[in-house]
Amino acid sequence: LSGSYFSGPIPSSYGALSSVEYLDLSGNLLNGTIPPQLGSLPSVRMLKLGWNQYSGGIPPELGNLSSTLEYLDLAGAELSGPIPSELGKLSRLDTLFLYKNRLSDFIPPELGNISTLMSLDLSQNMLSGPIPPAFSGLVNLTLLSLMYNNLSGPVPRAIADLPYLAIFLIWNNSLSGTLPQELGKSSSLLWFDASANLFSGPVPPNLCAGGRLFKLMLFSNSFMGPIPESLAQCHSLWRLRLEGNQLNGTIPPGFGSLRNFTYLDVSHNQISGPLPQDLFSSSLLQNLDVSFNPLDCAFPDAIWEMESLQKLYASSCNFSGSISKICRCPPLITLDLSGNRLNGGISSGIGHCQKLILLNLTNNELSGPIPNELASLPVLSTIYLSHNSLDGTIPQAFQNATA
């Protein structure tokens, strides 16, 4: 019955459907409250009521389905109020989806009693308070998503001991403290996102211990210390975002050898240079952002040899030297080298960058003329060259451009 444009409330008489094992009313136009009588369904194993327009909250009576219910999906249903602690009695449940509602108050620790639970998604609500330490009882959990709430406090140490946890998403909360340093050691994490919180301390060194981590997002926190060398040896990794922290030291060697690695952002940290040489030999890296770090070294000419690089952000890194040795160009779309100490002329080799759309070289010490080859780039639409010492005439092709 899903996606059938049914409207109105769910009939309370549905609670008397003694033979129904699967009830799917999702994706309709249902409204009113979810009838508590559904807690009397004697045989139901799967209950999907999400993506409707209910009023009110989750009926506590659903906790009476403890002997049969395995799958409960109330996502996107405009539900409000607290999560009933009675749901913790659903001892056969393997999936609980309550995301994208207006649920509030604390997460009931009773949910930690559901040892059969494999997928728990409470994201995109208004939940507050801590992550319950009782979640240590979720020994079969593979997915835990709590993102986009108002949660606070630390991540319980016991979360690191969950043996099957693969996807752990807690971004955009107010969680704080130090992440458990054992996180990833007991399970094979695939995707961990703790961005936009208040975490501090070191990045846990075992996040890729299981050898399957492909996405790690820790941006906009206050992590300190070096980037763990183990991440540069994580051959499953393809996306790493560490920007907006207080990380220091150098980027460890090894990222350039990762066979799937396409995205690295370490901007707005305290990373020092030079960049590791193996990074320039990466055949797949498409996005590299090292902006706003005190790299304080010569600009590496080897960047022009990178095969797949599409976006390079390296502003305010205290790079010195020149960019006059461009003999070839990656498939760059965006090149931002603003706010450095680059000197000399702009190489005519910039004409090799045929896919370039945005070029920012402002606030450097560049001199000499603007090369005609720059003006002939076919898709270049945005260019910033101010606050340099360039001279000569503006190329004819630029003279009809609009500011």
Short mmCIF file of C-alpha atoms in Angstrom, two decimals:
data_model
loop_
_atom_site.label_atom_id
_atom_site.label_comp_id
_atom_site.label_asym_id
_atom_site.label_seq_id
_atom_site.Cartn_x
_atom_site.Cartn_y
_atom_site.Cartn_z
CA LEU A 1 0.00 0.00 0.00
CA SER A 2 3.04 2.30 -0.12
CA GLY A 3 3.14 5.26 -2.49
CA SER A 4 -0.57 5.03 -3.28
CA TYR A 5 -1.58 8.62 -2.36
CA PHE A 6 -3.86 7.43 0.43
CA SER A 7 -4.92 10.27 2.71
CA GLY A 8 -6.57 10.62 6.09
CA PRO A 9 -5.69 8.80 9.30
CA ILE A 10 -4.68 5.16 9.69
CA PRO A 11 -7.82 3.27 10.77
CA SER A 12 -7.54 2.04 14.34
CA SER A 13 -9.21 -1.17 13.17
CA TYR A 14 -5.91 -2.14 11.52
CA GLY A 15 -4.80 -3.22 14.99
CA ALA A 16 -7.14 -6.23 14.65
CA LEU A 17 -5.50 -7.60 11.48
CA SER A 18 -4.48 -10.86 13.07
CA SER A 19 -2.70 -12.41 10.06
CA VAL A 20 -0.74 -9.41 8.77
CA GLU A 21 3.03 -9.90 8.88
CA TYR A 22 4.07 -6.98 6.65
CA LEU A 23 2.30 -3.62 6.83
CA ASP A 24 3.71 -0.92 4.55
CA LEU A 25 1.83 2.39 4.45
CA SER A 26 4.88 4.55 3.70
CA GLY A 27 4.98 7.34 1.15
CA ASN A 28 1.32 8.30 1.25
CA LEU A 29 -0.53 11.41 2.45
CA LEU A 30 -1.64 9.96 5.75
CA ASN A 31 -2.24 12.32 8.67
CA GLY A 32 -3.59 12.29 12.19
CA THR A 33 -1.92 10.25 14.90
CA ILE A 34 -0.53 6.75 14.59
CA PRO A 35 -3.19 4.63 16.31
CA PRO A 36 -1.94 2.92 19.48
CA GLN A 37 -4.01 -0.11 18.44
CA LEU A 38 -1.19 -1.05 16.04
CA GLY A 39 0.62 -2.23 19.16
CA SER A 40 -1.86 -5.13 19.26
CA LEU A 41 -0.96 -6.63 15.87
CA PRO A 42 -0.23 -10.22 16.83
CA SER A 43 1.83 -11.34 13.82
CA VAL A 44 3.46 -8.26 12.35
CA ARG A 45 7.17 -8.57 11.54
CA MET A 46 7.67 -5.43 9.44
CA LEU A 47 5.98 -2.08 10.04
CA LYS A 48 6.69 0.76 7.61
CA LEU A 49 4.70 3.91 8.27
CA GLY A 50 7.19 6.61 7.29
CA TRP A 51 7.04 9.45 4.78
CA ASN A 52 3.61 10.65 5.75
CA GLN A 53 2.27 13.73 7.55
CA TYR A 54 1.27 12.60 11.01
CA SER A 55 0.73 14.74 14.08
CA GLY A 56 1.73 13.72 17.56
CA GLY A 57 4.35 11.20 18.56
CA ILE A 58 5.31 7.56 18.48
CA PRO A 59 2.76 5.47 20.40
CA PRO A 60 4.47 3.65 23.29
CA GLU A 61 2.17 0.69 22.58
CA LEU A 62 4.42 -0.28 19.66
CA GLY A 63 6.73 -1.67 22.32
CA ASN A 64 4.16 -4.45 22.84
CA LEU A 65 5.20 -6.03 19.54
CA SER A 66 8.24 -7.56 21.20
CA SER A 67 7.56 -11.15 20.17
CA THR A 68 7.29 -10.52 16.43
CA LEU A 69 8.48 -7.11 15.16
CA GLU A 70 11.81 -7.14 13.30
CA TYR A 71 11.67 -3.95 11.21
CA LEU A 72 10.24 -0.57 12.24
CA ASP A 73 10.45 2.41 9.88
CA LEU A 74 8.87 5.71 10.94
CA ALA A 75 11.25 7.99 9.03
CA GLY A 76 10.17 11.28 7.51
CA ALA A 77 6.79 11.19 9.20
CA GLU A 78 6.69 14.61 10.97
CA LEU A 79 6.54 12.90 14.36
CA SER A 80 7.31 14.92 17.49
CA GLY A 81 7.89 14.35 21.19
CA PRO A 82 10.23 11.87 22.86
CA ILE A 83 11.24 8.42 21.69
CA PRO A 84 9.24 6.05 23.92
CA SER A 85 11.43 3.98 26.21
CA GLU A 86 9.01 1.09 25.56
CA LEU A 87 10.67 0.56 22.18
CA GLY A 88 13.51 -0.98 24.14
CA LYS A 89 11.30 -4.04 24.67
CA LEU A 90 11.39 -4.95 20.96
CA SER A 91 13.74 -7.84 21.52
CA ARG A 92 13.59 -9.19 17.94
CA LEU A 93 14.08 -5.84 16.16
CA ASP A 94 16.97 -5.61 13.69
CA THR A 95 16.14 -2.24 12.04
CA LEU A 96 14.88 0.98 13.62
CA PHE A 97 14.55 4.04 11.39
CA LEU A 98 13.26 7.22 13.07
CA TYR A 99 15.26 9.77 11.08
CA LYS A 100 13.98 13.05 9.65
CA ASN A 101 11.30 13.78 12.22
CA ARG A 102 10.96 16.34 15.03
CA LEU A 103 11.69 13.97 17.89
CA SER A 104 13.11 15.64 20.99
CA ASP A 105 14.39 14.96 24.51
CA PHE A 106 17.07 12.38 25.40
CA ILE A 107 17.73 9.13 23.58
CA PRO A 108 16.23 6.49 25.88
CA PRO A 109 18.98 4.20 27.20
CA GLU A 110 16.49 1.31 26.96
CA LEU A 111 17.26 1.13 23.24
CA GLY A 112 20.55 -0.41 24.30
CA ASN A 113 18.61 -3.50 25.36
CA ILE A 114 17.83 -4.44 21.75
CA SER A 115 20.82 -6.71 21.23
CA THR A 116 19.43 -7.90 17.87
CA LEU A 117 19.52 -4.39 16.39
CA MET A 118 21.69 -4.05 13.27
CA SER A 119 20.64 -0.63 11.92
CA LEU A 120 19.73 2.36 14.10
CA ASP A 121 19.10 5.74 12.45
CA LEU A 122 17.92 8.61 14.66
CA SER A 123 19.40 11.38 12.52
CA GLN A 124 17.82 14.70 11.59
CA ASN A 125 15.77 15.20 14.73
CA MET A 126 16.03 17.50 17.75
CA LEU A 127 17.40 14.96 20.21
CA SER A 128 19.56 16.27 23.03
CA GLY A 129 21.68 14.92 25.85
CA PRO A 130 24.38 12.25 25.61
CA ILE A 131 24.85 9.15 23.52
CA PRO A 132 23.71 6.50 26.02
CA PRO A 133 26.53 4.34 27.40
CA ALA A 134 23.92 1.55 27.33
CA PHE A 135 24.50 1.36 23.57
CA SER A 136 27.30 -1.02 24.54
CA GLY A 137 24.57 -3.66 24.46
CA LEU A 138 24.02 -3.22 20.71
CA VAL A 139 26.47 -5.99 19.92
CA ASN A 140 25.12 -6.67 16.41
CA LEU A 141 24.96 -3.05 15.29
CA THR A 142 26.44 -2.24 11.87
CA LEU A 143 24.86 1.20 11.25
CA LEU A 144 24.58 3.96 13.86
CA SER A 145 23.47 7.36 12.56
CA LEU A 146 22.86 10.19 15.03
CA MET A 147 23.80 13.12 12.81
CA TYR A 148 21.94 16.44 12.74
CA ASN A 149 20.74 16.51 16.34
CA ASN A 150 21.66 18.49 19.47
CA LEU A 151 23.58 15.74 21.24
CA SER A 152 26.30 16.69 23.71
CA GLY A 153 28.95 15.06 25.84
CA PRO A 154 31.57 12.48 24.83
CA VAL A 155 31.29 9.40 22.66
CA PRO A 156 31.06 6.50 25.15
CA ARG A 157 34.19 4.37 25.26
CA ALA A 158 32.03 1.25 24.81
CA ILE A 159 31.08 2.30 21.26
CA ALA A 160 34.63 1.37 20.24
CA ASP A 161 34.01 -2.20 21.36
CA LEU A 162 31.00 -2.86 19.12
CA PRO A 163 32.33 -5.69 16.94
CA TYR A 164 30.34 -5.11 13.74
CA LEU A 165 30.03 -1.32 13.62
CA ALA A 166 30.72 -0.29 10.01
CA ILE A 167 28.95 3.06 9.53
CA PHE A 168 29.09 5.58 12.39
CA LEU A 169 27.66 9.03 11.62
CA ILE A 170 27.52 11.68 14.36
CA TRP A 171 28.23 14.90 12.49
CA ASN A 172 26.56 18.23 13.22
CA ASN A 173 25.95 17.85 16.95
CA SER A 174 27.61 19.42 19.99
CA LEU A 175 29.55 16.34 21.04
CA SER A 176 32.83 17.03 22.81
CA GLY A 177 35.82 15.50 24.52
CA THR A 178 38.30 13.06 23.02
CA LEU A 179 37.16 10.33 20.67
CA PRO A 180 37.83 6.82 22.02
CA GLN A 181 41.33 6.03 20.81
CA GLU A 182 40.36 2.38 20.32
CA LEU A 183 37.67 3.29 17.78
CA GLY A 184 38.05 1.07 14.72
CA LYS A 185 40.21 -1.49 16.48
CA SER A 186 37.38 -3.94 17.23
CA SER A 187 35.36 -3.48 14.04
CA SER A 188 35.85 -2.84 10.35
CA LEU A 189 34.70 0.74 9.91
CA LEU A 190 33.60 1.71 6.41
CA TRP A 191 32.47 5.29 6.98
CA PHE A 192 33.02 7.50 10.00
CA ASP A 193 31.79 11.09 10.11
CA ALA A 194 32.25 13.16 13.29
CA SER A 195 32.41 16.56 11.57
CA ALA A 196 31.00 19.81 12.95
CA ASN A 197 31.23 18.96 16.64
CA LEU A 198 33.42 20.13 19.52
CA PHE A 199 35.89 17.25 19.66
CA SER A 200 39.48 17.80 20.73
CA GLY A 201 42.53 15.65 21.33
CA PRO A 202 44.21 13.34 18.84
CA VAL A 203 42.66 11.60 15.87
CA PRO A 204 42.26 7.91 16.82
CA PRO A 205 45.05 5.87 15.19
CA ASN A 206 43.05 2.68 14.57
CA LEU A 207 40.22 3.96 12.38
CA CYS A 208 41.42 1.87 9.43
CA ALA A 209 42.54 -1.15 11.44
CA GLY A 210 39.91 -3.28 9.70
CA GLY A 211 41.23 -2.31 6.26
CA ARG A 212 37.85 -1.25 4.87
CA LEU A 213 37.53 2.47 5.73
CA PHE A 214 36.68 4.43 2.58
CA LYS A 215 35.36 7.73 3.93
CA LEU A 216 36.62 9.67 6.96
CA MET A 217 35.19 13.09 7.79
CA LEU A 218 36.46 14.94 10.87
CA PHE A 219 36.31 18.58 9.74
CA SER A 220 35.26 21.57 11.88
CA ASN A 221 36.40 20.33 15.28
CA SER A 222 39.47 21.04 17.42
CA PHE A 223 41.48 17.88 16.86
CA MET A 224 45.15 18.34 17.74
CA GLY A 225 48.40 16.56 17.08
CA PRO A 226 49.64 14.95 13.87
CA ILE A 227 47.68 13.18 11.16
CA PRO A 228 48.00 9.47 12.03
CA GLU A 229 50.49 7.70 9.76
CA SER A 230 48.09 4.75 9.63
CA LEU A 231 45.68 6.78 7.49
CA ALA A 232 48.33 7.19 4.80
CA GLN A 233 48.55 3.38 4.67
CA CYS A 234 44.78 2.84 4.49
CA HIS A 235 44.45 1.37 0.99
CA SER A 236 40.65 1.38 1.05
CA LEU A 237 40.47 5.14 1.70
CA TRP A 238 39.15 7.41 -1.03
CA ARG A 239 37.96 10.53 0.80
CA LEU A 240 39.61 12.29 3.76
CA ARG A 241 38.44 15.61 5.18
CA LEU A 242 40.33 17.02 8.17
CA GLU A 243 39.91 20.75 7.53
CA GLY A 244 39.18 23.25 10.27
CA ASN A 245 41.06 21.63 13.15
CA GLN A 246 44.33 22.28 14.99
CA LEU A 247 46.36 19.46 13.47
CA ASN A 248 50.11 19.95 13.17
CA GLY A 249 53.18 18.21 11.87
CA THR A 250 53.53 17.23 8.23
CA ILE A 251 51.25 15.26 5.95
CA PRO A 252 52.58 11.70 6.32
CA PRO A 253 53.89 9.98 3.19
CA GLY A 254 51.79 7.28 1.60
CA PHE A 255 48.58 8.97 0.44
CA GLY A 256 49.92 9.10 -3.12
CA SER A 257 50.14 5.32 -3.19
CA LEU A 258 46.55 4.66 -2.15
CA ARG A 259 44.83 3.03 -5.12
CA ASN A 260 41.38 4.63 -4.57
CA PHE A 261 42.31 8.00 -3.07
CA THR A 262 40.57 10.94 -4.78
CA TYR A 263 39.97 13.66 -2.16
CA LEU A 264 42.21 15.24 0.49
CA ASP A 265 41.34 18.38 2.47
CA VAL A 266 43.61 19.43 5.35
CA SER A 267 42.98 23.18 5.05
CA HIS A 268 42.76 25.53 8.05
CA ASN A 269 45.13 23.60 10.30
CA GLN A 270 48.72 24.07 11.47
CA ILE A 271 50.28 21.63 8.99
CA SER A 272 53.89 22.37 8.04
CA GLY A 273 55.69 21.57 4.82
CA PRO A 274 56.94 20.30 2.59
CA LEU A 275 54.23 18.21 0.96
CA PRO A 276 55.19 14.53 0.61
CA GLN A 277 56.65 13.71 -2.80
CA ASP A 278 54.52 10.60 -3.29
CA LEU A 279 51.40 12.79 -3.29
CA PHE A 280 52.37 14.14 -6.71
CA SER A 281 52.57 10.65 -8.20
CA SER A 282 48.95 9.87 -7.33
CA SER A 283 47.07 8.82 -10.45
CA LEU A 284 43.59 9.35 -8.98
CA LEU A 285 43.74 12.38 -6.64
CA GLN A 286 41.21 14.93 -7.94
CA ASN A 287 40.78 17.40 -5.08
CA LEU A 288 43.68 18.71 -2.97
CA ASP A 289 43.14 21.49 -0.43
CA VAL A 290 46.07 22.57 1.77
CA SER A 291 44.98 26.20 2.17
CA PHE A 292 45.65 28.20 5.34
CA ASN A 293 48.47 26.07 6.66
CA PRO A 294 52.01 27.33 7.44
CA LEU A 295 53.66 25.06 4.87
CA ASP A 296 56.44 27.63 4.48
CA CYS A 297 58.29 25.96 1.60
CA ALA A 298 58.88 26.28 -2.14
CA PHE A 299 55.91 25.67 -4.39
CA PRO A 300 56.35 22.11 -5.73
CA ASP A 301 56.69 22.05 -9.53
CA ALA A 302 55.74 18.36 -9.45
CA ILE A 303 52.11 19.40 -8.99
CA TRP A 304 51.94 20.13 -12.72
CA GLU A 305 52.64 16.45 -13.41
CA MET A 306 49.61 15.10 -11.51
CA GLU A 307 47.41 13.09 -13.84
CA SER A 308 43.92 13.57 -12.40
CA LEU A 309 44.03 16.74 -10.29
CA GLN A 310 40.96 18.89 -10.94
CA LYS A 311 40.88 21.27 -7.98
CA LEU A 312 43.93 22.66 -6.19
CA TYR A 313 43.42 25.03 -3.27
CA ALA A 314 46.71 26.25 -1.82
CA SER A 315 46.02 29.78 -0.66
CA SER A 316 47.81 31.34 2.33
CA CYS A 317 50.38 28.56 2.70
CA ASN A 318 53.46 30.81 2.64
CA PHE A 319 54.62 29.15 -0.57
CA SER A 320 57.65 30.77 -2.17
CA GLY A 321 59.33 30.35 -5.55
CA SER A 322 57.83 30.66 -8.99
CA ILE A 323 55.18 29.11 -11.21
CA SER A 324 57.23 29.67 -14.35
CA LYS A 325 57.90 25.99 -15.12
CA ILE A 326 54.51 24.82 -16.36
CA CYS A 327 55.32 22.44 -19.19
CA ARG A 328 52.11 20.46 -18.89
CA CYS A 329 48.94 20.74 -16.81
CA PRO A 330 46.60 18.37 -14.98
CA PRO A 331 42.90 18.57 -15.91
CA LEU A 332 42.57 21.51 -13.51
CA ILE A 333 39.21 23.22 -13.17
CA THR A 334 40.12 25.36 -10.16
CA LEU A 335 43.56 26.71 -9.25
CA ASP A 336 43.86 28.92 -6.16
CA LEU A 337 47.38 29.99 -5.15
CA SER A 338 46.41 33.33 -3.62
CA GLY A 339 48.01 34.83 -0.54
CA ASN A 340 51.48 33.32 -0.94
CA ARG A 341 54.95 34.67 -1.78
CA LEU A 342 55.15 33.42 -5.36
CA ASN A 343 57.42 35.53 -7.56
CA GLY A 344 58.59 35.71 -11.13
CA GLY A 345 56.30 35.65 -14.12
CA ILE A 346 53.18 33.75 -14.97
CA SER A 347 54.35 30.98 -17.28
CA SER A 348 53.00 30.86 -20.81
CA GLY A 349 52.62 27.15 -20.04
CA ILE A 350 49.39 28.07 -18.27
CA GLY A 351 47.94 27.67 -21.75
CA HIS A 352 48.15 23.91 -21.24
CA CYS A 353 45.39 24.18 -18.61
CA GLN A 354 42.61 23.95 -21.17
CA LYS A 355 39.92 22.98 -18.64
CA LEU A 356 40.61 25.81 -16.20
CA ILE A 357 37.49 27.71 -15.09
CA LEU A 358 38.77 29.61 -12.03
CA LEU A 359 42.26 31.03 -11.47
CA ASN A 360 43.22 32.96 -8.34
CA LEU A 361 46.77 34.32 -8.06
CA THR A 362 45.99 37.45 -6.08
CA ASN A 363 48.22 38.67 -3.21
CA ASN A 364 51.54 37.30 -4.41
CA GLU A 365 54.76 38.88 -5.71
CA LEU A 366 54.28 38.04 -9.38
CA SER A 367 55.79 40.31 -12.02
CA GLY A 368 55.96 40.67 -15.77
CA PRO A 369 53.14 40.62 -18.32
CA ILE A 370 49.91 38.65 -18.37
CA PRO A 371 50.59 35.94 -20.96
CA ASN A 372 48.38 35.86 -24.02
CA GLU A 373 48.00 32.11 -23.50
CA LEU A 374 46.01 32.83 -20.35
CA ALA A 375 43.54 34.91 -22.30
CA SER A 376 43.05 32.11 -24.81
CA LEU A 377 41.89 29.47 -22.33
CA PRO A 378 38.53 28.31 -23.72
CA VAL A 379 36.43 27.96 -20.53
CA LEU A 380 38.18 30.32 -18.11
CA SER A 381 35.43 32.45 -16.55
CA THR A 382 36.89 33.80 -13.29
CA ILE A 383 40.38 35.23 -12.83
CA TYR A 384 41.96 37.14 -9.93
CA LEU A 385 45.39 38.71 -10.43
CA SER A 386 45.24 41.77 -8.16
CA HIS A 387 47.87 42.77 -5.57
CA ASN A 388 50.87 41.65 -7.60
CA SER A 389 53.47 43.59 -9.60
CA LEU A 390 52.31 42.64 -13.07
CA ASP A 391 52.98 45.07 -15.91
CA GLY A 392 52.46 45.46 -19.62
CA THR A 393 49.15 45.54 -21.44
CA ILE A 394 46.06 43.48 -20.79
CA PRO A 395 45.69 40.79 -23.49
CA GLN A 396 43.22 41.78 -26.19
CA ALA A 397 41.00 38.78 -25.46
CA PHE A 398 40.37 40.11 -21.92
CA GLN A 399 39.48 43.64 -22.89
CA ASN A 400 35.86 42.85 -23.61
CA ALA A 401 35.40 40.82 -20.41
CA THR A 402 32.95 41.95 -17.75
CA ALA A 403 33.89 42.38 -14.10
#
